[in-house]
mmCIF file of C-alpha atoms in Angstrom:
data_model
loop_
_atom_site.group_PDB
_atom_site.id
_atom_site.type_symbol
_atom_site.label_atom_id
_atom_site.label_comp_id
_atom_site.label_asym_id
_atom_site.label_seq_id
_atom_site.Cartn_x
_atom_site.Cartn_y
_atom_site.Cartn_z
ATOM 1 C CA UNK Z 1 -0.071 -0.001 -0.153
ATOM 2 C CA UNK Z 2 1.386 3.630 -0.903
ATOM 3 C CA UNK Z 3 -1.221 5.829 0.543
ATOM 4 C CA UNK Z 4 -3.365 4.028 3.418
ATOM 5 C CA UNK Z 5 -1.036 3.057 6.642
ATOM 6 C CA UNK Z 6 -0.011 6.891 6.460
ATOM 7 C CA UNK Z 7 -3.279 8.021 6.296
ATOM 8 C CA UNK Z 8 -4.783 5.942 9.107
ATOM 9 C CA UNK Z 9 -1.647 7.116 11.395
ATOM 10 C CA UNK Z 10 -2.369 10.592 10.807
ATOM 11 C CA UNK Z 11 -6.203 9.821 11.328
ATOM 12 C CA UNK Z 12 -5.692 8.293 14.534
ATOM 13 C CA UNK Z 13 -3.589 11.099 15.768
ATOM 14 C CA UNK Z 14 -6.510 13.379 15.115
ATOM 15 C CA UNK Z 15 -8.880 11.177 17.020
ATOM 16 C CA UNK Z 16 -6.754 11.636 19.847
ATOM 17 C CA UNK Z 17 -7.378 15.382 19.900
ATOM 18 C CA UNK Z 18 -10.969 15.745 21.668
ATOM 19 C CA UNK Z 19 -12.925 17.782 23.978
ATOM 20 C CA UNK Z 20 -14.049 14.906 25.648
ATOM 21 C CA UNK Z 21 -11.971 11.971 27.139
ATOM 22 C CA UNK Z 22 -12.850 8.591 25.350
ATOM 23 C CA UNK Z 23 -14.789 10.026 22.491
ATOM 24 C CA UNK Z 24 -13.894 12.407 19.437
ATOM 25 C CA UNK Z 25 -15.367 16.053 19.760
ATOM 26 C CA UNK Z 26 -13.873 19.252 18.100
ATOM 27 C CA UNK Z 27 -16.254 21.662 17.313
ATOM 28 C CA UNK Z 28 -15.225 24.931 15.373
ATOM 29 C CA UNK Z 29 -13.361 27.556 17.335
ATOM 30 C CA UNK Z 30 -12.323 25.315 20.454
ATOM 31 C CA UNK Z 31 -8.962 24.642 21.510
ATOM 32 C CA UNK Z 32 -8.942 21.115 20.549
ATOM 33 C CA UNK Z 33 -9.872 22.385 17.216
ATOM 34 C CA UNK Z 34 -6.912 24.589 16.972
ATOM 35 C CA UNK Z 35 -4.859 21.834 18.081
ATOM 36 C CA UNK Z 36 -5.778 19.400 14.942
ATOM 37 C CA UNK Z 37 -5.345 22.374 12.735
ATOM 38 C CA UNK Z 38 -1.737 23.024 14.032
ATOM 39 C CA UNK Z 39 -1.028 19.306 13.455
ATOM 40 C CA UNK Z 40 -2.612 18.930 10.221
ATOM 41 C CA UNK Z 41 -0.950 22.447 9.052
ATOM 42 C CA UNK Z 42 2.622 21.110 10.093
ATOM 43 C CA UNK Z 43 1.892 17.680 7.675
ATOM 44 C CA UNK Z 44 0.711 20.267 4.948
ATOM 45 C CA UNK Z 45 4.347 22.295 5.515
ATOM 46 C CA UNK Z 46 6.441 18.883 5.398
ATOM 47 C CA UNK Z 47 4.669 17.825 2.173
ATOM 48 C CA UNK Z 48 5.964 21.104 0.868
ATOM 49 C CA UNK Z 49 2.830 23.211 0.888
ATOM 50 C CA UNK Z 50 2.787 27.534 2.176
ATOM 51 C CA UNK Z 51 0.168 27.402 4.696
ATOM 52 C CA UNK Z 52 -2.284 30.046 5.816
ATOM 53 C CA UNK Z 53 -5.686 30.566 7.785
ATOM 54 C CA UNK Z 54 -8.463 32.704 6.117
ATOM 55 C CA UNK Z 55 -10.451 35.038 8.343
ATOM 56 C CA UNK Z 56 -12.961 32.672 8.987
ATOM 57 C CA UNK Z 57 -10.652 30.056 10.251
ATOM 58 C CA UNK Z 58 -10.086 27.519 7.104
ATOM 59 C CA UNK Z 59 -6.818 26.197 6.845
ATOM 60 C CA UNK Z 60 -5.648 26.358 3.670
ATOM 61 C CA UNK Z 61 -2.115 24.827 2.327
ATOM 62 C CA UNK Z 62 -1.176 25.864 -1.555
ATOM 63 C CA UNK Z 63 1.210 24.104 -3.824
ATOM 64 C CA UNK Z 64 2.249 27.063 -6.224
ATOM 65 C CA UNK Z 65 2.140 26.491 -10.014
ATOM 66 C CA UNK Z 66 4.189 28.299 -12.667
ATOM 67 C CA UNK Z 67 1.927 31.221 -11.973
ATOM 68 C CA UNK Z 68 2.112 33.058 -8.665
ATOM 69 C CA UNK Z 69 -1.165 33.505 -7.672
ATOM 70 C CA UNK Z 70 -2.937 32.162 -10.306
ATOM 71 C CA UNK Z 71 -5.846 29.784 -10.536
ATOM 72 C CA UNK Z 72 -5.469 26.587 -8.065
ATOM 73 C CA UNK Z 73 -7.512 22.930 -8.032
ATOM 74 C CA UNK Z 74 -8.938 22.716 -4.759
ATOM 75 C CA UNK Z 75 -8.907 19.117 -2.805
ATOM 76 C CA UNK Z 76 -11.045 19.818 0.520
ATOM 77 C CA UNK Z 77 -12.974 18.351 3.496
ATOM 78 C CA UNK Z 78 -13.277 19.299 7.370
ATOM 79 C CA UNK Z 79 -11.598 18.514 10.783
ATOM 80 C CA UNK Z 80 -14.780 19.711 12.869
ATOM 81 C CA UNK Z 81 -16.916 16.789 14.279
ATOM 82 C CA UNK Z 82 -20.107 16.240 15.578
ATOM 83 C CA UNK Z 83 -20.245 15.296 19.351
ATOM 84 C CA UNK Z 84 -18.839 11.736 19.783
ATOM 85 C CA UNK Z 85 -17.744 11.423 16.192
ATOM 86 C CA UNK Z 86 -15.984 8.859 14.434
ATOM 87 C CA UNK Z 87 -12.425 9.554 12.892
ATOM 88 C CA UNK Z 88 -12.964 9.258 9.226
ATOM 89 C CA UNK Z 89 -15.923 11.928 8.522
ATOM 90 C CA UNK Z 90 -14.046 14.771 7.184
ATOM 91 C CA UNK Z 91 -10.261 14.352 8.202
ATOM 92 C CA UNK Z 92 -10.552 11.659 5.628
ATOM 93 C CA UNK Z 93 -10.623 14.197 2.957
ATOM 94 C CA UNK Z 94 -8.341 16.544 4.194
ATOM 95 C CA UNK Z 95 -5.509 13.900 4.908
ATOM 96 C CA UNK Z 96 -5.698 12.038 1.479
ATOM 97 C CA UNK Z 97 -5.534 15.351 0.030
ATOM 98 C CA UNK Z 98 -2.197 15.770 1.618
ATOM 99 C CA UNK Z 99 -1.205 12.404 0.745
ATOM 100 C CA UNK Z 100 -1.610 13.138 -2.732
ATOM 101 C CA UNK Z 101 0.664 16.170 -2.538
ATOM 102 C CA UNK Z 102 3.251 14.114 -1.156
ATOM 103 C CA UNK Z 103 2.806 11.311 -3.887
ATOM 104 C CA UNK Z 104 2.935 14.297 -6.787
ATOM 105 C CA UNK Z 105 6.322 15.128 -5.044
ATOM 106 C CA UNK Z 106 7.725 11.658 -5.052
ATOM 107 C CA UNK Z 107 6.764 11.247 -9.217
ATOM 108 C CA UNK Z 108 8.437 14.308 -9.952
ATOM 109 C CA UNK Z 109 5.167 15.920 -11.523
ATOM 110 C CA UNK Z 110 5.051 19.090 -12.232
ATOM 111 C CA UNK Z 111 2.082 20.956 -12.062
ATOM 112 C CA UNK Z 112 0.730 23.419 -14.684
ATOM 113 C CA UNK Z 113 -1.567 25.227 -12.311
ATOM 114 C CA UNK Z 114 -1.683 25.455 -8.636
ATOM 115 C CA UNK Z 115 -3.029 22.971 -5.915
ATOM 116 C CA UNK Z 116 -4.699 23.701 -2.916
ATOM 117 C CA UNK Z 117 -5.675 21.538 0.476
ATOM 118 C CA UNK Z 118 -8.356 23.233 2.492
ATOM 119 C CA UNK Z 119 -9.390 22.050 5.496
ATOM 120 C CA UNK Z 120 -12.815 23.806 6.291
ATOM 121 C CA UNK Z 121 -13.389 25.324 9.368
ATOM 122 C CA UNK Z 122 -17.055 24.312 10.095
ATOM 123 C CA UNK Z 123 -18.825 21.858 8.405
ATOM 124 C CA UNK Z 124 -21.004 20.250 10.987
ATOM 125 C CA UNK Z 125 -22.605 23.582 12.699
ATOM 126 C CA UNK Z 126 -22.870 21.743 15.591
ATOM 127 C CA UNK Z 127 -21.522 24.856 17.976
ATOM 128 C CA UNK Z 128 -23.606 27.575 16.319
ATOM 129 C CA UNK Z 129 -26.470 25.575 14.349
ATOM 130 C CA UNK Z 130 -25.195 27.265 11.040
ATOM 131 C CA UNK Z 131 -23.687 24.494 8.717
ATOM 132 C CA UNK Z 132 -20.785 24.794 6.130
ATOM 133 C CA UNK Z 133 -19.694 28.197 7.755
ATOM 134 C CA UNK Z 134 -16.213 27.642 6.592
ATOM 135 C CA UNK Z 135 -17.043 26.262 3.138
ATOM 136 C CA UNK Z 136 -19.602 29.090 2.698
ATOM 137 C CA UNK Z 137 -17.094 32.036 3.659
ATOM 138 C CA UNK Z 138 -14.630 30.795 1.248
ATOM 139 C CA UNK Z 139 -17.525 30.649 -1.822
ATOM 140 C CA UNK Z 140 -18.513 34.468 -0.710
ATOM 141 C CA UNK Z 141 -21.881 33.296 0.394
ATOM 142 C CA UNK Z 142 -21.744 33.372 4.281
ATOM 143 C CA UNK Z 143 -24.835 35.296 5.316
ATOM 144 C CA UNK Z 144 -23.144 38.296 8.224
ATOM 145 C CA UNK Z 145 -26.227 37.455 10.394
ATOM 146 C CA UNK Z 146 -24.734 34.322 11.168
ATOM 147 C CA UNK Z 147 -21.932 36.231 13.244
ATOM 148 C CA UNK Z 148 -24.788 36.906 15.942
ATOM 149 C CA UNK Z 149 -25.520 33.040 16.401
ATOM 150 C CA UNK Z 150 -24.824 32.028 19.679
ATOM 151 C CA UNK Z 151 -23.685 28.756 21.061
ATOM 152 C CA UNK Z 152 -25.178 27.097 24.370
ATOM 153 C CA UNK Z 153 -23.176 29.138 26.490
ATOM 154 C CA UNK Z 154 -24.037 32.323 25.195
ATOM 155 C CA UNK Z 155 -21.217 33.048 23.195
ATOM 156 C CA UNK Z 156 -21.809 34.438 19.698
ATOM 157 C CA UNK Z 157 -19.802 33.306 16.644
ATOM 158 C CA UNK Z 158 -18.577 36.887 16.314
ATOM 159 C CA UNK Z 159 -17.183 36.715 19.831
ATOM 160 C CA UNK Z 160 -15.330 33.247 19.614
ATOM 161 C CA UNK Z 161 -13.425 34.340 15.938
ATOM 162 C CA UNK Z 162 -12.246 37.347 18.299
ATOM 163 C CA UNK Z 163 -11.212 34.987 21.177
ATOM 164 C CA UNK Z 164 -9.460 32.755 18.495
ATOM 165 C CA UNK Z 165 -7.379 36.085 16.821
ATOM 166 C CA UNK Z 166 -9.429 36.055 13.916
ATOM 167 C CA UNK Z 167 -11.546 39.364 12.679
ATOM 168 C CA UNK Z 168 -15.221 39.140 11.989
ATOM 169 C CA UNK Z 169 -15.366 42.101 9.922
ATOM 170 C CA UNK Z 170 -12.906 40.407 7.651
ATOM 171 C CA UNK Z 171 -14.931 37.664 6.871
ATOM 172 C CA UNK Z 172 -15.678 38.934 3.429
ATOM 173 C CA UNK Z 173 -11.860 38.836 2.655
ATOM 174 C CA UNK Z 174 -11.940 34.993 3.189
ATOM 175 C CA UNK Z 175 -14.160 34.963 -0.551
ATOM 176 C CA UNK Z 176 -12.435 32.893 -3.547
ATOM 177 C CA UNK Z 177 -13.081 34.755 -6.899
ATOM 178 C CA UNK Z 178 -14.410 31.890 -9.465
ATOM 179 C CA UNK Z 179 -11.700 32.614 -11.583
ATOM 180 C CA UNK Z 180 -9.450 31.479 -8.630
ATOM 181 C CA UNK Z 181 -10.234 28.176 -8.471
ATOM 182 C CA UNK Z 182 -10.391 25.607 -11.429
ATOM 183 C CA UNK Z 183 -12.305 22.894 -9.901
ATOM 184 C CA UNK Z 184 -12.839 21.055 -6.625
ATOM 185 C CA UNK Z 185 -12.494 17.254 -5.294
ATOM 186 C CA UNK Z 186 -13.769 15.839 -2.342
ATOM 187 C CA UNK Z 187 -13.153 12.401 -0.920
ATOM 188 C CA UNK Z 188 -15.372 11.342 1.997
ATOM 189 C CA UNK Z 189 -16.522 8.039 3.477
ATOM 190 C CA UNK Z 190 -20.120 7.340 2.065
ATOM 191 C CA UNK Z 191 -21.999 7.732 5.427
ATOM 192 C CA UNK Z 192 -24.722 5.028 3.652
ATOM 193 C CA UNK Z 193 -25.003 1.345 2.870
ATOM 194 C CA UNK Z 194 -24.593 1.156 -0.878
ATOM 195 C CA UNK Z 195 -21.124 0.632 -1.518
ATOM 196 C CA UNK Z 196 -20.949 -1.981 1.073
ATOM 197 C CA UNK Z 197 -24.208 -3.834 -0.391
ATOM 198 C CA UNK Z 198 -22.350 -3.350 -3.963
ATOM 199 C CA UNK Z 199 -19.039 -5.009 -2.333
ATOM 200 C CA UNK Z 200 -17.039 -2.206 -3.694
ATOM 201 C CA UNK Z 201 -14.379 -0.037 -1.870
ATOM 202 C CA UNK Z 202 -15.005 3.211 -3.949
ATOM 203 C CA UNK Z 203 -17.905 5.216 -5.845
ATOM 204 C CA UNK Z 204 -18.357 8.521 -7.714
ATOM 205 C CA UNK Z 205 -21.072 10.803 -6.607
ATOM 206 C CA UNK Z 206 -23.518 12.384 -9.188
ATOM 207 C CA UNK Z 207 -25.057 14.767 -7.002
ATOM 208 C CA UNK Z 208 -25.458 16.328 -3.378
ATOM 209 C CA UNK Z 209 -28.800 16.228 -2.306
ATOM 210 C CA UNK Z 210 -31.421 19.153 -1.742
ATOM 211 C CA UNK Z 211 -33.109 19.218 1.755
ATOM 212 C CA UNK Z 212 -36.350 20.832 3.159
ATOM 213 C CA UNK Z 213 -36.609 20.970 6.869
ATOM 214 C CA UNK Z 214 -39.733 21.817 8.541
ATOM 215 C CA UNK Z 215 -41.483 22.202 11.703
ATOM 216 C CA UNK Z 216 -45.085 21.036 12.315
ATOM 217 C CA UNK Z 217 -47.375 21.521 14.871
ATOM 218 C CA UNK Z 218 -50.829 19.714 15.361
ATOM 219 C CA UNK Z 219 -53.416 20.991 18.098
ATOM 220 C CA UNK Z 220 -56.014 19.353 19.354
ATOM 221 C CA UNK Z 221 -57.508 19.234 22.983
ATOM 222 C CA UNK Z 222 -55.842 17.663 26.248
ATOM 223 C CA UNK Z 223 -58.104 15.630 28.206
ATOM 224 C CA UNK Z 224 -58.280 12.736 30.849
ATOM 225 C CA UNK Z 225 -56.923 9.613 29.581
ATOM 226 C CA UNK Z 226 -59.714 7.831 31.442
ATOM 227 C CA UNK Z 227 -62.790 9.439 31.063
ATOM 228 C CA UNK Z 228 -62.801 10.846 27.420
ATOM 229 C CA UNK Z 229 -64.167 8.342 24.995
ATOM 230 C CA UNK Z 230 -62.065 7.267 21.931
ATOM 231 C CA UNK Z 231 -64.091 8.032 19.254
ATOM 232 C CA UNK Z 232 -64.249 11.811 20.990
ATOM 233 C CA UNK Z 233 -60.434 12.279 21.235
ATOM 234 C CA UNK Z 234 -58.593 15.176 19.337
ATOM 235 C CA UNK Z 235 -55.398 13.144 20.181
ATOM 236 C CA UNK Z 236 -52.741 15.407 18.590
ATOM 237 C CA UNK Z 237 -50.026 12.932 19.496
ATOM 238 C CA UNK Z 238 -52.043 9.934 17.578
ATOM 239 C CA UNK Z 239 -52.431 12.407 14.323
ATOM 240 C CA UNK Z 240 -48.314 13.034 14.749
ATOM 241 C CA UNK Z 241 -47.989 9.425 14.489
ATOM 242 C CA UNK Z 242 -50.125 8.973 11.577
ATOM 243 C CA UNK Z 243 -48.161 11.584 9.517
ATOM 244 C CA UNK Z 244 -44.556 9.952 10.565
ATOM 245 C CA UNK Z 245 -46.167 6.753 8.655
ATOM 246 C CA UNK Z 246 -47.431 8.942 5.740
ATOM 247 C CA UNK Z 247 -43.821 10.033 5.289
ATOM 248 C CA UNK Z 248 -42.496 6.854 5.758
ATOM 249 C CA UNK Z 249 -44.943 5.535 2.811
ATOM 250 C CA UNK Z 250 -44.509 8.677 0.486
ATOM 251 C CA UNK Z 251 -40.842 8.249 0.526
ATOM 252 C CA UNK Z 252 -40.130 4.342 0.399
ATOM 253 C CA UNK Z 253 -42.261 5.017 -3.197
ATOM 254 C CA UNK Z 254 -39.301 6.218 -5.010
ATOM 255 C CA UNK Z 255 -35.176 5.636 -5.018
ATOM 256 C CA UNK Z 256 -33.347 8.294 -3.383
ATOM 257 C CA UNK Z 257 -35.691 10.224 -1.970
ATOM 258 C CA UNK Z 258 -35.595 9.964 2.031
ATOM 259 C CA UNK Z 259 -38.042 11.730 5.115
ATOM 260 C CA UNK Z 260 -37.224 11.648 8.515
ATOM 261 C CA UNK Z 261 -39.003 12.795 11.542
ATOM 262 C CA UNK Z 262 -36.091 13.195 13.795
ATOM 263 C CA UNK Z 263 -37.762 15.346 16.900
ATOM 264 C CA UNK Z 264 -40.873 15.254 18.430
ATOM 265 C CA UNK Z 265 -42.140 16.769 21.519
ATOM 266 C CA UNK Z 266 -45.790 16.474 22.803
ATOM 267 C CA UNK Z 267 -47.974 18.227 25.415
ATOM 268 C CA UNK Z 268 -48.444 18.633 28.150
ATOM 269 C CA UNK Z 269 -46.245 15.141 28.182
ATOM 270 C CA UNK Z 270 -47.685 12.930 30.855
ATOM 271 C CA UNK Z 271 -49.028 9.431 30.605
ATOM 272 C CA UNK Z 272 -52.936 9.772 31.759
ATOM 273 C CA UNK Z 273 -53.058 13.285 29.705
ATOM 274 C CA UNK Z 274 -54.192 12.961 26.130
ATOM 275 C CA UNK Z 275 -51.841 15.072 24.140
ATOM 276 C CA UNK Z 276 -53.191 18.504 22.886
ATOM 277 C CA UNK Z 277 -50.182 19.878 21.343
ATOM 278 C CA UNK Z 278 -47.753 17.827 19.374
ATOM 279 C CA UNK Z 279 -44.199 19.780 17.865
ATOM 280 C CA UNK Z 280 -42.433 17.587 14.820
ATOM 281 C CA UNK Z 281 -39.835 18.199 12.119
ATOM 282 C CA UNK Z 282 -39.583 16.667 8.924
ATOM 283 C CA UNK Z 283 -36.187 16.526 6.866
ATOM 284 C CA UNK Z 284 -36.717 15.652 3.364
ATOM 285 C CA UNK Z 285 -34.507 15.345 0.615
ATOM 286 C CA UNK Z 286 -33.471 14.113 -2.768
ATOM 287 C CA UNK Z 287 -31.130 14.499 -5.466
ATOM 288 C CA UNK Z 288 -33.155 16.297 -7.883
ATOM 289 C CA UNK Z 289 -35.130 19.427 -6.613
ATOM 290 C CA UNK Z 290 -38.587 18.483 -8.631
ATOM 291 C CA UNK Z 291 -38.551 14.745 -7.064
ATOM 292 C CA UNK Z 292 -38.193 16.826 -3.283
ATOM 293 C CA UNK Z 293 -40.751 19.211 -4.180
ATOM 294 C CA UNK Z 294 -43.445 17.302 -5.394
ATOM 295 C CA UNK Z 295 -42.915 14.813 -2.349
ATOM 296 C CA UNK Z 296 -43.120 17.674 -0.087
ATOM 297 C CA UNK Z 297 -46.543 18.902 -1.442
ATOM 298 C CA UNK Z 298 -48.018 15.439 -1.411
ATOM 299 C CA UNK Z 299 -46.695 15.049 2.441
ATOM 300 C CA UNK Z 300 -48.279 18.395 3.374
ATOM 301 C CA UNK Z 301 -51.468 17.330 1.645
ATOM 302 C CA UNK Z 302 -51.422 14.007 3.224
ATOM 303 C CA UNK Z 303 -50.890 15.795 6.750
ATOM 304 C CA UNK Z 304 -53.724 18.424 6.198
ATOM 305 C CA UNK Z 305 -55.926 15.377 5.181
ATOM 306 C CA UNK Z 306 -54.639 13.670 8.717
ATOM 307 C CA UNK Z 307 -55.448 16.900 10.485
ATOM 308 C CA UNK Z 308 -59.188 17.386 9.004
ATOM 309 C CA UNK Z 309 -60.010 14.225 9.635
ATOM 310 C CA UNK Z 310 -59.108 14.130 12.798
ATOM 311 C CA UNK Z 311 -60.523 17.682 13.886
ATOM 312 C CA UNK Z 312 -57.061 19.039 14.789
ATOM 313 C CA UNK Z 313 -55.532 22.291 13.668
ATOM 314 C CA UNK Z 314 -52.076 22.045 11.530
ATOM 315 C CA UNK Z 315 -49.145 24.429 11.451
ATOM 316 C CA UNK Z 316 -46.097 24.571 9.757
ATOM 317 C CA UNK Z 317 -42.429 26.678 9.392
ATOM 318 C CA UNK Z 318 -39.889 26.266 7.116
ATOM 319 C CA UNK Z 319 -36.572 26.007 8.843
ATOM 320 C CA UNK Z 320 -33.941 25.119 6.013
ATOM 321 C CA UNK Z 321 -34.154 24.889 2.326
ATOM 322 C CA UNK Z 322 -31.361 24.076 0.283
ATOM 323 C CA UNK Z 323 -31.290 22.923 -3.665
ATOM 324 C CA UNK Z 324 -30.072 19.832 -4.867
ATOM 325 C CA UNK Z 325 -25.903 20.535 -6.071
ATOM 326 C CA UNK Z 326 -25.175 18.152 -9.517
ATOM 327 C CA UNK Z 327 -21.667 17.353 -9.629
ATOM 328 C CA UNK Z 328 -19.662 18.583 -12.620
ATOM 329 C CA UNK Z 329 -19.844 16.082 -15.633
ATOM 330 C CA UNK Z 330 -16.083 16.821 -16.857
ATOM 331 C CA UNK Z 331 -14.682 16.500 -13.384
ATOM 332 C CA UNK Z 332 -16.924 13.291 -12.495
ATOM 333 C CA UNK Z 333 -16.027 11.389 -15.849
ATOM 334 C CA UNK Z 334 -12.110 11.574 -14.333
ATOM 335 C CA UNK Z 335 -13.352 10.114 -11.005
ATOM 336 C CA UNK Z 336 -15.074 7.399 -13.396
ATOM 337 C CA UNK Z 337 -12.039 6.516 -15.729
ATOM 338 C CA UNK Z 338 -9.915 6.555 -12.477
ATOM 339 C CA UNK Z 339 -11.825 3.888 -10.705
ATOM 340 C CA UNK Z 340 -11.960 2.284 -14.081
ATOM 341 C CA UNK Z 341 -8.197 2.122 -14.070
ATOM 342 C CA UNK Z 342 -8.429 0.717 -10.799
ATOM 343 C CA UNK Z 343 -9.786 -2.168 -12.302
ATOM 344 C CA UNK Z 344 -12.861 -1.807 -10.263
ATOM 345 C CA UNK Z 345 -16.601 -1.613 -11.506
ATOM 346 C CA UNK Z 346 -18.007 2.286 -11.420
ATOM 347 C CA UNK Z 347 -21.210 2.558 -9.030
ATOM 348 C CA UNK Z 348 -22.456 5.928 -9.132
ATOM 349 C CA UNK Z 349 -24.687 7.362 -6.471
ATOM 350 C CA UNK Z 350 -26.003 10.353 -5.122
ATOM 351 C CA UNK Z 351 -25.108 11.898 -1.509
ATOM 352 C CA UNK Z 352 -27.634 12.158 0.911
ATOM 353 C CA UNK Z 353 -25.866 13.894 3.518
ATOM 354 C CA UNK Z 354 -24.421 17.584 2.898
ATOM 355 C CA UNK Z 355 -20.746 18.406 2.204
ATOM 356 C CA UNK Z 356 -18.811 21.380 1.600
ATOM 357 C CA UNK Z 357 -18.723 20.777 -1.710
ATOM 358 C CA UNK Z 358 -22.413 22.290 -1.580
ATOM 359 C CA UNK Z 359 -21.267 25.620 -0.856
ATOM 360 C CA UNK Z 360 -17.751 25.624 -2.763
ATOM 361 C CA UNK Z 361 -20.217 24.681 -6.195
ATOM 362 C CA UNK Z 362 -21.297 27.981 -5.911
ATOM 363 C CA UNK Z 363 -17.915 29.057 -7.465
ATOM 364 C CA UNK Z 364 -16.086 26.228 -9.185
ATOM 365 C CA UNK Z 365 -17.105 22.695 -10.705
ATOM 366 C CA UNK Z 366 -16.827 20.006 -8.123
ATOM 367 C CA UNK Z 367 -17.013 16.340 -7.773
ATOM 368 C CA UNK Z 368 -16.750 13.681 -4.985
ATOM 369 C CA UNK Z 369 -15.175 10.191 -4.271
ATOM 370 C CA UNK Z 370 -16.809 8.251 -2.162
ATOM 371 C CA UNK Z 371 -15.328 5.312 0.306
ATOM 372 C CA UNK Z 372 -17.004 2.661 1.744
ATOM 373 C CA UNK Z 373 -17.640 2.571 5.466
ATOM 374 C CA UNK Z 374 -18.843 -0.430 7.324
ATOM 375 C CA UNK Z 375 -22.322 -0.914 7.950
ATOM 376 C CA UNK Z 376 -22.787 2.589 6.278
ATOM 377 C CA UNK Z 377 -22.450 4.065 10.031
ATOM 378 C CA UNK Z 378 -21.278 7.720 10.323
ATOM 379 C CA UNK Z 379 -21.468 10.368 13.242
ATOM 380 C CA UNK Z 380 -20.761 7.434 15.875
ATOM 381 C CA UNK Z 381 -17.669 5.899 16.866
ATOM 382 C CA UNK Z 382 -18.247 2.993 15.517
ATOM 383 C CA UNK Z 383 -17.733 4.811 11.926
ATOM 384 C CA UNK Z 384 -14.650 2.356 9.924
ATOM 385 C CA UNK Z 385 -13.002 2.485 6.608
ATOM 386 C CA UNK Z 386 -10.772 -0.341 5.949
ATOM 387 C CA UNK Z 387 -6.941 0.082 4.883
ATOM 388 C CA UNK Z 388 -7.552 -1.596 1.241
ATOM 389 C CA UNK Z 389 -10.694 0.807 0.946
ATOM 390 C CA UNK Z 390 -8.801 4.025 2.250
ATOM 391 C CA UNK Z 391 -6.054 2.794 -0.497
ATOM 392 C CA UNK Z 392 -8.418 2.385 -3.215
ATOM 393 C CA UNK Z 393 -10.127 5.690 -2.585
ATOM 394 C CA UNK Z 394 -6.766 7.669 -2.740
ATOM 395 C CA UNK Z 395 -5.270 5.898 -5.557
ATOM 396 C CA UNK Z 396 -8.665 7.018 -7.718
ATOM 397 C CA UNK Z 397 -8.135 10.542 -6.164
ATOM 398 C CA UNK Z 398 -4.798 10.815 -7.100
ATOM 399 C CA UNK Z 399 -5.380 9.370 -10.525
ATOM 400 C CA UNK Z 400 -8.054 12.011 -11.031
ATOM 401 C CA UNK Z 401 -5.763 14.575 -9.871
ATOM 402 C CA UNK Z 402 -3.374 13.881 -12.438
ATOM 403 C CA UNK Z 403 -5.892 13.339 -15.019
ATOM 404 C CA UNK Z 404 -7.054 16.964 -14.564
ATOM 405 C CA UNK Z 405 -3.488 18.414 -14.705
ATOM 406 C CA UNK Z 406 -2.869 16.238 -18.283
ATOM 407 C CA UNK Z 407 -6.387 17.657 -19.418
ATOM 408 C CA UNK Z 408 -5.196 21.336 -18.365
ATOM 409 C CA UNK Z 409 -1.680 21.557 -19.878
ATOM 410 C CA UNK Z 410 -1.706 24.073 -22.421
ATOM 411 C CA UNK Z 411 -4.938 25.743 -21.620
#
């Protein structure tokens, strides 16, 4: 193996940097993240990259091309984690990018353009409940209002940036021009079971799914559990349960469409009282926006029908809306060819999870390589990718990168 053992050693070293003993927790603008970034910055320098931080805290390593300050191809992912995370989600893409730079040096490859490896500062959005902060700033699409977002301790993002030696007033300087980025490649564990079911180590991503997140409220009438007849009840929790099953039924009917009710709260929330009010969330995702919006319309119609039949009032508020992001056909073809060159079948799939590439797509063509993870598990200490699978992913990324250079020579 050329890549995998060193990549795994570095992932293990990063996993030891955590805010919680016995778990992996590194949140944005915390001492743990700063320590992890310092270690990765050292590896970048050892690989020959020039290292800098931008105004939002993205760590950027650059291998200059023949034109100083010229456009670059970017390999990226993130170093922050959810609480009690696995060691592969995010860091695998950054560390593999560094490994590709080292391999280019061993090969003596002369680059026609610059290469950058970017460790985005905050993809998960755990601390400030705002995802893709680093990559949105990189793409010039970070809403300044997010600076007022506060963490669980009441510390705002603006204050945390200042504590970390960054200037919130300078965030706009993190934005990159579209003509400065030739393309963006991201390697990531799949976070799903498709590759494992196919018996394959790697796959190519066709699109990053769009998402709609909403909160629904059903209002009925609280009452005594022993005295209100079943036929007389306006039970908001029973209505919510029927809504959950309606989501499941609708989403099972179409490939790549997924719907999740992940949070539900019932009032008054006691064992001997009929629920008079229930709030629940809906997370709906699909790689095609028309598919997602059609399903959302059907689901809302089903909810309205359930509420009317059960004599409940229904309210809804939109929490989040993001369109699907298709991967660039040209860059995706390079990844397909690289997989085939490794004598592997090519399997293409959408990503149901969000990634930094969603934000970067606003300024550059993007493509992604997926690496098989055991059981499809992620955001979990059980998250695992084998050395052979990591090696396959790194080889595919390296081949695609070299093919990109070959296609750009003389351009």
